[in-house]
Coordinates of N, CA and C in Angstrom, one line a residue:
M16 N 0.7 -1.2 0.0 CA 0.1 0.3 0.2 C 0.9 1.1 0.1
L17 N 1.9 1.3 0.8 CA 2.8 2.4 0.7 C 3.7 2.6 -0.4
M18 N 3.7 1.3 -1.1 CA 4.7 1.6 -2.4 C 4.0 2.1 -3.5
K19 N 2.7 1.8 -3.5 CA 1.6 2.2 -4.7 C 2.0 3.8 -4.9
P20 N 2.5 4.1 -6.5 CA 2.4 5.6 -6.4 C 1.6 6.4 -6.0
E21 N 0.0 6.4 -5.6 CA -0.9 7.2 -5.4 C -0.6 7.1 -3.5
G22 N 0.4 6.4 -3.0 CA 0.1 6.2 -1.7 C -1.0 5.6 -0.9
T23 N -1.3 5.9 0.3 CA -2.4 5.3 1.2 C -2.6 6.2 2.7
T24 N -3.5 6.2 3.0 CA -4.0 7.0 4.4 C -3.7 5.7 5.3
I25 N -3.6 6.5 6.4 CA -3.5 5.7 8.2 C -4.8 5.2 8.0
G26 N -6.3 5.7 7.5 CA -7.4 5.1 7.8 C -7.2 3.8 6.9
D27 N -6.6 3.5 5.7 CA -6.8 2.5 4.8 C -6.0 1.6 5.3
I28 N -5.1 1.6 6.1 CA -4.3 1.1 6.7 C -4.5 0.2 7.9
M29 N -5.3 1.2 8.6 CA -6.3 0.9 10.0 C -7.3 -0.3 9.2
K30 N -8.0 0.0 8.3 CA -8.9 -1.0 7.7 C -8.4 -2.0 7.4
A31 N -6.9 -2.5 6.9 CA -6.6 -3.4 6.2 C -6.1 -4.4 7.3
T32 N -5.3 -4.0 8.6 CA -4.8 -4.3 9.6 C -5.4 -4.5 10.7
D33 N -6.4 -3.9 11.0 CA -7.1 -4.0 11.8 C -6.7 -3.3 13.3
W34 N -5.7 -2.5 12.9 CA -4.7 -1.9 14.0 C -5.6 -0.4 14.2
Q35 N -5.1 -0.2 15.0 CA -5.7 1.3 15.9 C -4.7 2.3 15.1
Q36 N -4.8 3.9 15.4 CA -4.4 4.9 14.7 C -2.6 4.7 15.2
H37 N -2.5 4.5 16.6 CA -1.1 4.8 17.1 C -0.1 3.7 16.9
S38 N -0.8 2.6 16.6 CA -0.1 1.3 16.1 C 0.3 1.1 14.7
V39 N -0.4 2.3 13.9 CA 0.3 2.3 12.5 C 1.0 3.7 12.5
R40 N 0.9 4.6 13.2 CA 2.2 5.6 13.4 C 3.3 4.9 14.1
G41 N 3.2 3.9 14.8 CA 4.5 3.5 15.4 C 5.1 2.5 14.7
F42 N 4.4 2.0 13.7 CA 4.7 0.7 12.7 C 5.8 1.8 11.4
F43 N 5.2 3.0 11.2 CA 5.9 3.9 10.4 C 7.2 4.1 10.9
A44 N 7.1 4.6 12.3 CA 8.1 5.3 12.8 C 9.3 4.3 13.3
G45 N 8.9 3.1 14.2 CA 9.7 1.9 14.3 C 10.4 1.2 13.0
V46 N 9.3 0.8 12.4 CA 10.0 -0.2 11.1 C 10.3 0.5 10.0
I47 N 9.2 1.2 9.4 CA 9.6 1.8 8.0 C 10.9 2.8 8.0
R48 N 10.7 3.9 8.9 CA 11.8 4.8 8.9 C 13.2 4.2 9.7
K49 N 13.0 3.6 11.0 CA 14.0 3.3 11.3 C 14.7 2.1 11.3
K50 N 13.9 0.7 11.2 CA 14.6 -0.4 11.0 C 15.0 -0.7 9.4
L51 N 13.9 -0.4 8.7 CA 14.1 -0.6 7.2 C 14.8 0.7 6.5
K52 N 14.6 1.7 7.5 CA 15.3 3.0 6.9 C 15.0 3.4 5.2
L53 N 13.6 3.3 5.3 CA 13.0 3.8 4.0 C 12.8 5.3 4.3
T54 N 12.7 6.0 3.3 CA 12.1 7.4 3.2 C 10.5 7.3 3.3
L55 N 9.8 7.8 4.3 CA 8.5 7.9 4.2 C 7.9 9.4 3.9
I56 N 7.1 9.4 2.9 CA 6.6 10.8 2.7 C 5.7 10.6 2.9
S57 N 5.0 12.2 3.5 CA 3.3 12.2 3.9 C 2.9 13.6 3.2
K58 N 1.9 13.9 2.5 CA 1.4 15.3 2.4 C -0.1 15.2 2.4
A59 N -0.5 16.3 2.9 CA -1.7 16.7 3.2 C -2.7 16.4 1.9
A60 N -4.0 16.4 2.2 CA -4.8 15.7 0.9 C -6.2 16.1 1.7
E61 N -7.2 16.2 0.6 CA -9.0 16.0 0.9 C -9.1 15.1 1.6
A62 N -8.5 14.1 1.3 CA -9.0 12.2 2.0 C -8.4 12.3 3.4
G63 N -7.3 13.1 3.5 CA -6.8 13.0 4.7 C -5.0 13.0 4.4
R64 N -4.1 12.7 5.1 CA -2.9 12.7 5.0 C -2.4 11.8 4.3
I65 N -1.8 11.6 3.0 CA -1.5 10.5 2.2 C -0.1 10.2 2.6
Y66 N 0.2 9.1 3.0 CA 1.7 8.6 3.2 C 1.8 7.3 1.8
K67 N 3.6 7.4 1.4 CA 4.4 6.6 0.5 C 5.5 6.8 0.7
V68 N 6.3 5.5 0.2 CA 7.4 5.3 0.3 C 8.2 5.9 -0.9
S69 N 9.5 6.9 -0.5 CA 9.8 7.6 -1.7 C 10.5 6.5 -2.8
G70 N 10.4 6.6 -4.2 CA 10.5 5.7 -5.2 C 12.6 5.7 -5.0
D71 N 13.0 6.6 -4.5 CA 14.7 6.7 -4.3 C 14.9 6.2 -3.1
T72 N 14.3 5.3 -2.4 CA 15.0 4.8 -1.1 C 15.7 3.4 -1.4
A73 N 16.5 3.4 -1.8 CA 17.6 2.4 -2.2 C 18.1 2.2 -0.7
S74 N 17.6 0.8 -0.3 CA 18.3 1.1 1.6 C 20.0 0.6 1.1
T75 N 21.0 1.2 1.5 CA 22.1 1.1 1.5 C 22.8 0.9 2.7
A76 N 23.7 0.2 2.8 CA 24.5 -0.3 4.0 C 25.4 0.9 4.4
S77 N 25.8 1.0 5.5 CA 26.8 1.9 6.0 C 28.0 2.1 5.2
T78 N 28.8 3.0 5.5 CA 30.0 2.8 4.6 C 31.3 2.4 5.3
G79 N 30.8 2.4 6.6 CA 32.0 1.8 7.2 C 32.1 0.5 7.5
S80 N 33.5 -0.1 7.4 CA 34.1 -1.1 7.2 C 33.8 -2.2 8.2
T81 N 32.9 -3.3 8.2 CA 32.9 -4.4 9.2 C 33.5 -5.8 9.0
S82 N 34.4 -5.6 8.7 CA 35.5 -7.0 8.2 C 35.4 -7.7 9.7
N83 N 35.5 -8.8 9.7 CA 35.6 -9.6 11.0 C 37.2 -9.9 11.2
N84 N 38.0 -9.4 12.0 CA 39.4 -9.4 12.4 C 39.2 -10.6 13.2
T85 N 40.1 -11.5 12.9 CA 40.3 -12.6 14.1 C 41.8 -12.7 14.2
A86 N 41.9 -13.1 15.3 CA 43.5 -13.4 15.3 C 43.9 -14.6 14.9
A87 N 44.6 -15.3 14.4 CA 44.9 -16.6 13.7 C 45.9 -17.2 14.4

């Protein structure tokens, strides 16, 4: 729903998941933004606020090195 070009409203996600509004908002903040590191865009519309994941959200790994240096 969030990947569709037209986006979706919190109300639509509430209907699809049977979650409450605060749970959907927590999912946006905790999973979409922090865990998956996706860019969530929201804009006001007549039907309410429309949320969608930005098209240029290629999840990239950090540029720091993560090599496993173990003593031989």
